[in-house]
mmCIF file of C-alpha atoms in Angstrom:
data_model
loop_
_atom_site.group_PDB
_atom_site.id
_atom_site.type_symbol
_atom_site.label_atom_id
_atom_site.label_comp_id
_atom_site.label_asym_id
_atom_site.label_seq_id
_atom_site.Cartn_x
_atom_site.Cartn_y
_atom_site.Cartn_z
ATOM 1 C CA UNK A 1 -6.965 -10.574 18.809
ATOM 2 C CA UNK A 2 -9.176 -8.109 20.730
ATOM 3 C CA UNK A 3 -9.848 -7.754 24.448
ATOM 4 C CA UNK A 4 -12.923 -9.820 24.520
ATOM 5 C CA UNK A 5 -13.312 -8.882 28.445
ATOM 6 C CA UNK A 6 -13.085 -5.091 27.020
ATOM 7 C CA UNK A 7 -15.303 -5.920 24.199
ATOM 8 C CA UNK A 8 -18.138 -6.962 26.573
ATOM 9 C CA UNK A 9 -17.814 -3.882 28.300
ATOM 10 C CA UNK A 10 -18.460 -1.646 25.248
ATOM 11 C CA UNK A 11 -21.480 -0.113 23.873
ATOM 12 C CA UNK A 12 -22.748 -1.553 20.539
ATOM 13 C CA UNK A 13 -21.299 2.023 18.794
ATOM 14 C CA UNK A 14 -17.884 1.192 20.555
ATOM 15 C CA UNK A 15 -17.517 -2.005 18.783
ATOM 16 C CA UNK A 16 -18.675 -0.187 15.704
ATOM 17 C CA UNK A 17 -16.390 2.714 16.067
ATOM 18 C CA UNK A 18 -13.077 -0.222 17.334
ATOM 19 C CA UNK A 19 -13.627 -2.584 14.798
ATOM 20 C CA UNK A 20 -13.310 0.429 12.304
ATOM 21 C CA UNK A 21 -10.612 1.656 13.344
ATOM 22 C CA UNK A 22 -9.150 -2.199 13.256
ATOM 23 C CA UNK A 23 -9.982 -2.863 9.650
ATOM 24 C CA UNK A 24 -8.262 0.698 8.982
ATOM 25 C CA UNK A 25 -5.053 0.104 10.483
ATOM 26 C CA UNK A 26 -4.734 -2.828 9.059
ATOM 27 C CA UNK A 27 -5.523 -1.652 5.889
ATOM 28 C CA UNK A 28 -2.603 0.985 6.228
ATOM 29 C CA UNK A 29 0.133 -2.310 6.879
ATOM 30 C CA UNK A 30 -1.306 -3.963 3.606
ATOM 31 C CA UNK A 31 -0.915 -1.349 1.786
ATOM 32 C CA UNK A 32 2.524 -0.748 3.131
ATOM 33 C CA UNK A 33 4.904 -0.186 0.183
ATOM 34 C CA UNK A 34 7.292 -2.206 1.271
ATOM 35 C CA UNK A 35 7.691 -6.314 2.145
ATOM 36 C CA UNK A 36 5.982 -6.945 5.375
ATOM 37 C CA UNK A 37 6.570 -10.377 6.785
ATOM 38 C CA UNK A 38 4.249 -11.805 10.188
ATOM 39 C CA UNK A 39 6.248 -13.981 12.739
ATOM 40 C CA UNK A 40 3.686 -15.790 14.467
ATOM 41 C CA UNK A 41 5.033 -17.749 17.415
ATOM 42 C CA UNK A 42 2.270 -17.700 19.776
ATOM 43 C CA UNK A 43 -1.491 -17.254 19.101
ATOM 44 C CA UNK A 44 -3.269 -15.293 16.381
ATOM 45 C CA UNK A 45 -6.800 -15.625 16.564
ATOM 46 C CA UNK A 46 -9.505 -13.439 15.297
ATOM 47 C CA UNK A 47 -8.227 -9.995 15.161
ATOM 48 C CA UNK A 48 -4.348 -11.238 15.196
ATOM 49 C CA UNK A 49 -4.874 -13.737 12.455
ATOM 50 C CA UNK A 50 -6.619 -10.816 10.133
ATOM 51 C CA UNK A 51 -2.829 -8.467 11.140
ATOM 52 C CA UNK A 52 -1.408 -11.560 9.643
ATOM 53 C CA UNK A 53 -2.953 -12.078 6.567
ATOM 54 C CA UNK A 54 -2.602 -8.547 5.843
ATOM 55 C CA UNK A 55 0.877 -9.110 5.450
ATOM 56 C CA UNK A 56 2.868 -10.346 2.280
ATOM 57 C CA UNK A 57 4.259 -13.162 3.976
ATOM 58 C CA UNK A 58 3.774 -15.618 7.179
ATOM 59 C CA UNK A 59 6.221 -17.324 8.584
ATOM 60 C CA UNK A 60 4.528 -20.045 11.980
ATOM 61 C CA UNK A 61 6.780 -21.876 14.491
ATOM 62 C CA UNK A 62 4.567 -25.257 14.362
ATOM 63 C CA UNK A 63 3.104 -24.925 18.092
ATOM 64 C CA UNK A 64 1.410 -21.782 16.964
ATOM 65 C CA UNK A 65 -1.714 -21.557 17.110
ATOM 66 C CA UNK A 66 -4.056 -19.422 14.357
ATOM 67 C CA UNK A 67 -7.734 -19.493 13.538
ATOM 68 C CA UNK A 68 -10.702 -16.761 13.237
ATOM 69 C CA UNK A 69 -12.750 -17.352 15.788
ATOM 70 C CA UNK A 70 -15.087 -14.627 15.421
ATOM 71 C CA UNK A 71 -18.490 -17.163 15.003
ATOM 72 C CA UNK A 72 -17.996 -18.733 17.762
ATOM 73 C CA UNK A 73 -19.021 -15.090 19.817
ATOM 74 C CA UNK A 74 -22.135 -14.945 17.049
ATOM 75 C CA UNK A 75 -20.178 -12.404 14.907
ATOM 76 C CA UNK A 76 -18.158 -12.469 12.019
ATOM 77 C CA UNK A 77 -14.110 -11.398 11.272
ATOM 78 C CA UNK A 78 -14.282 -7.426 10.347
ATOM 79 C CA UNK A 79 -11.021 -6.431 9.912
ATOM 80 C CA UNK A 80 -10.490 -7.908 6.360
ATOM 81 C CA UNK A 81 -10.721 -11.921 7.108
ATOM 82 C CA UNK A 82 -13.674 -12.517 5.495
ATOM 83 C CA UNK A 83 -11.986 -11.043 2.307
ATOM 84 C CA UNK A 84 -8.210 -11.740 2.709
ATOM 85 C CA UNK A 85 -8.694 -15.494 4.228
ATOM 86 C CA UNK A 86 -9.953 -16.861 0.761
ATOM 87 C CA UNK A 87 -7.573 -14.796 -1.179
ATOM 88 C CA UNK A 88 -5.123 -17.123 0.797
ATOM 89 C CA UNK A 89 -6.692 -20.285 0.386
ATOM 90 C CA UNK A 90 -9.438 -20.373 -1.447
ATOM 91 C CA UNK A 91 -13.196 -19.599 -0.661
ATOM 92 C CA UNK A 92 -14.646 -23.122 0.499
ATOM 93 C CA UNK A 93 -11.393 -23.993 2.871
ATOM 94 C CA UNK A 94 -11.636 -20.295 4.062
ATOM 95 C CA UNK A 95 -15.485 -20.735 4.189
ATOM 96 C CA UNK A 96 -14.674 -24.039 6.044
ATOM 97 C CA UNK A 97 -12.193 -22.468 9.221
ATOM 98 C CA UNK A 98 -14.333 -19.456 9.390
ATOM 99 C CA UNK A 99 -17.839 -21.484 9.542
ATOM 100 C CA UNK A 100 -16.504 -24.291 11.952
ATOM 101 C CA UNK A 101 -14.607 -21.014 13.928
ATOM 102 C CA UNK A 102 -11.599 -23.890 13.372
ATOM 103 C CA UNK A 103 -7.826 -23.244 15.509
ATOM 104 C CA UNK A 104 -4.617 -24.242 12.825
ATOM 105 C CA UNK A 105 -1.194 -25.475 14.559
ATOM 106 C CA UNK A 106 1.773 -24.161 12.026
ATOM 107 C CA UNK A 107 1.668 -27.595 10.334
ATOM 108 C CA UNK A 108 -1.389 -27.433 8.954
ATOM 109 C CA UNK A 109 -1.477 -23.840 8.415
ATOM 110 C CA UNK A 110 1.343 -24.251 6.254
ATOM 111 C CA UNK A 111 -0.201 -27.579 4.711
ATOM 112 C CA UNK A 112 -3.406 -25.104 3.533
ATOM 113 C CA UNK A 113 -1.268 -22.472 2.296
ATOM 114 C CA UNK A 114 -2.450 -19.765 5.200
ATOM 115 C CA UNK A 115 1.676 -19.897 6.395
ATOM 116 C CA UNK A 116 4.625 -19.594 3.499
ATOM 117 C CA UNK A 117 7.280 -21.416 6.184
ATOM 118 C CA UNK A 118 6.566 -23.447 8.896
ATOM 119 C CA UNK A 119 9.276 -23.999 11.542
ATOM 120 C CA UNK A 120 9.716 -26.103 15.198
ATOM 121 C CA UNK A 121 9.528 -23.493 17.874
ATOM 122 C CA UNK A 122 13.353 -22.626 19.545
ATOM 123 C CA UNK A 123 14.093 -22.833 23.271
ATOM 124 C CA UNK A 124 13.370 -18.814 23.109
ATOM 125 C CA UNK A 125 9.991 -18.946 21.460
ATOM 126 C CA UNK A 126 11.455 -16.619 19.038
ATOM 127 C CA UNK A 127 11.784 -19.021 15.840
ATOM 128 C CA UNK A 128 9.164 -17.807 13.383
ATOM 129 C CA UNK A 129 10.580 -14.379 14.197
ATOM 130 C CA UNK A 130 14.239 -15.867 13.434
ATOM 131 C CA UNK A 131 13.346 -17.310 10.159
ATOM 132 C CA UNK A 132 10.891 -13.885 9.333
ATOM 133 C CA UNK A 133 14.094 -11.952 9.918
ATOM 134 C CA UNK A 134 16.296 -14.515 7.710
ATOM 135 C CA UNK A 135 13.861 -14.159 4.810
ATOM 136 C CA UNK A 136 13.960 -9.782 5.231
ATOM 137 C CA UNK A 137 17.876 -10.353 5.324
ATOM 138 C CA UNK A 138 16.897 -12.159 1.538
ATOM 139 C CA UNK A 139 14.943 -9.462 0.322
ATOM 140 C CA UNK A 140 17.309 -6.009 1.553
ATOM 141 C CA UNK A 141 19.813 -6.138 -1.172
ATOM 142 C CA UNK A 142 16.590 -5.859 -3.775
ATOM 143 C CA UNK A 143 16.236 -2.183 -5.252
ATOM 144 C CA UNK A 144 13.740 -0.689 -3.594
ATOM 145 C CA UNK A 145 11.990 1.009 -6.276
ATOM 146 C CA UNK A 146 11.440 -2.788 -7.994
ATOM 147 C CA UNK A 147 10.682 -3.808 -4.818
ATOM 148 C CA UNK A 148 7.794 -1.404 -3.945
ATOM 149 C CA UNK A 149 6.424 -1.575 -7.492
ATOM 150 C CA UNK A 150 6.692 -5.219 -7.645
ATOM 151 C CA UNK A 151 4.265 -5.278 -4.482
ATOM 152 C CA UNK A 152 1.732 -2.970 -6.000
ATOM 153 C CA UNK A 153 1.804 -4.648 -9.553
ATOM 154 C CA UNK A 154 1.248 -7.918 -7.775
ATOM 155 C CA UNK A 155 -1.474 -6.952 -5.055
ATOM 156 C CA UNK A 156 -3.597 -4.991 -7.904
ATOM 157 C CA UNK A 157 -2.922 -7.419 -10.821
ATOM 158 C CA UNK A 158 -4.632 -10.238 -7.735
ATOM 159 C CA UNK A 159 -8.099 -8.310 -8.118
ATOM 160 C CA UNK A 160 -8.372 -8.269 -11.952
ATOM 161 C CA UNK A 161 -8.237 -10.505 -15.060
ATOM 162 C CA UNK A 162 -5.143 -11.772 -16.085
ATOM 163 C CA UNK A 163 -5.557 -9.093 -19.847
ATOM 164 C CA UNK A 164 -5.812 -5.612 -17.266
ATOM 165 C CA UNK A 165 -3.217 -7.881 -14.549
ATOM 166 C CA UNK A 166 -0.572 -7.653 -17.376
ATOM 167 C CA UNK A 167 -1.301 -4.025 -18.112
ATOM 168 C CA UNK A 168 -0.919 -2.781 -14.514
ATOM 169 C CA UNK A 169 2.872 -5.036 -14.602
ATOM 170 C CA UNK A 170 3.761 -3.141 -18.126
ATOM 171 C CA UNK A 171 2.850 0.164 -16.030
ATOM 172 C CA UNK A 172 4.785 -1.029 -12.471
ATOM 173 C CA UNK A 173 7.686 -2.086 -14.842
ATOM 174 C CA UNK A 174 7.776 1.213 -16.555
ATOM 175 C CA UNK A 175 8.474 3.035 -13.371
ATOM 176 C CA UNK A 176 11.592 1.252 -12.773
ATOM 177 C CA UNK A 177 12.938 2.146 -16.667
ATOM 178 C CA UNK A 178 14.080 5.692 -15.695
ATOM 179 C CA UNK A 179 15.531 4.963 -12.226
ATOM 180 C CA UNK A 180 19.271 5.373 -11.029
ATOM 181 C CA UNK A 181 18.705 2.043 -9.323
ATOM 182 C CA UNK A 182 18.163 0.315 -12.705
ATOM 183 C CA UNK A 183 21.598 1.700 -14.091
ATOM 184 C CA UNK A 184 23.520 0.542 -10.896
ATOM 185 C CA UNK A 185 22.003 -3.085 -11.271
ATOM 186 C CA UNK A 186 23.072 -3.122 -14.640
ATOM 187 C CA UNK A 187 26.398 -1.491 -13.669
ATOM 188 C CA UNK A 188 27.024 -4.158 -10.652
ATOM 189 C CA UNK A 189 26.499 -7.133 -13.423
ATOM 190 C CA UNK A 190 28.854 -6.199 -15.509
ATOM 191 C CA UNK A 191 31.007 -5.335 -13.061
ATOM 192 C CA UNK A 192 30.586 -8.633 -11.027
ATOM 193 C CA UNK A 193 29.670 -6.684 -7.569
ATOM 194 C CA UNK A 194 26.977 -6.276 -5.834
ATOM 195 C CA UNK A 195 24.624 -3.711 -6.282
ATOM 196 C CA UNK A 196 24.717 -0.399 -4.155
ATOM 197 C CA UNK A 197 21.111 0.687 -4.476
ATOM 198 C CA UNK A 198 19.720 4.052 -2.752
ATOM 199 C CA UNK A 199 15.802 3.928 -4.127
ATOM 200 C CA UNK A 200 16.180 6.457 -7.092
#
């Protein structure tokens, strides 16, 4: 999260102006076209916890510690967590943790859906980022042309009916038709090898 020490310091347009440039940078990972997967080991509050949901997928050791936090300093998340925290898990549970300015351990973040894997922290401290990096190693041998336009069907077909959902998937699925990657895939199967993809 932010620098609440720094925070104090600035001017009420500095805030504006940071918190702006937050929710835009953020923005730019979500919209990433590519699989982006958040190892949270530590703490993500506030500002941390919003980098996280922007991601596809978020892996917690179970001593981590997540939460937006932003009520309890009489303001509100603004870098997407008022929007992307009930797209998780639902509006009154979201409404819920945000209201109460509530602080998840992995266990029940992954109980409420916020985390996709939960797992007991390593000696190292490094074992949501072990199991985030076992889960990438899952998803590399995927064409990436599928994989990119798998994404965008999925996060644009979220914030529509399911009629124009299945319209934007007939248009994502139509880009991989033409592709080199396609052929190989195809190629590999019969073949009984795996696939040697190069995203055309």
């Amino acid at each position: 999260g932010a620098d609440l020490k720094e925070r104090a310091k600035m001017h009420s347009s500095e805030v504006s102006s940071f918190v702006s440039r937050a929710r835009a940078t953020i923005n730019e990972l979500a919209n990433l076209p590519v699989p982006t997967i958040a190892a949270i080991d530590g703490t993500a509050l506030g500002g941390g916890l919003e980098l996280a949901l922007a991601c596809d997928i978020r892996v917690a050791a179970s001593s981590a510690k997540m939460g937006l936090v932003e009520t309890k300093l009489a303001i509100i998340p603004g870098a997407g967590g008022t929007q992307r925290l009930p797209r998780t898990i639902g509006v009154s549970l979201a409404k819920e943790l945000i209201f109460s300015a509530r602080v998840v351990d992995g266990e029940e973040a992954k109980s409420i859906g916020l985390i996709s894997h939960v797992v007991e922290q390593n000696e190292a401290g490094d074992a949501a980022y072990k199991r985030a990096l076992a889960l990438a190693k899952e998803f590399l041998p995927q064409g990436p042309v599928a994989m990119r336009v798998a994404k965008l069907a999925i996060n644009q077909g979220m914030e529509v009916d399911l009629v124009t959902g299945l319209a934007i998937e007939e248009a994502c699925y139509a880009q991989t038709i033409p592709t080199k990657d396609r052929i190989e895939g195809l190629l590999a199967f019969k073949e009984k090898r795996p696939p040697r993809y190069k995203g055309e």
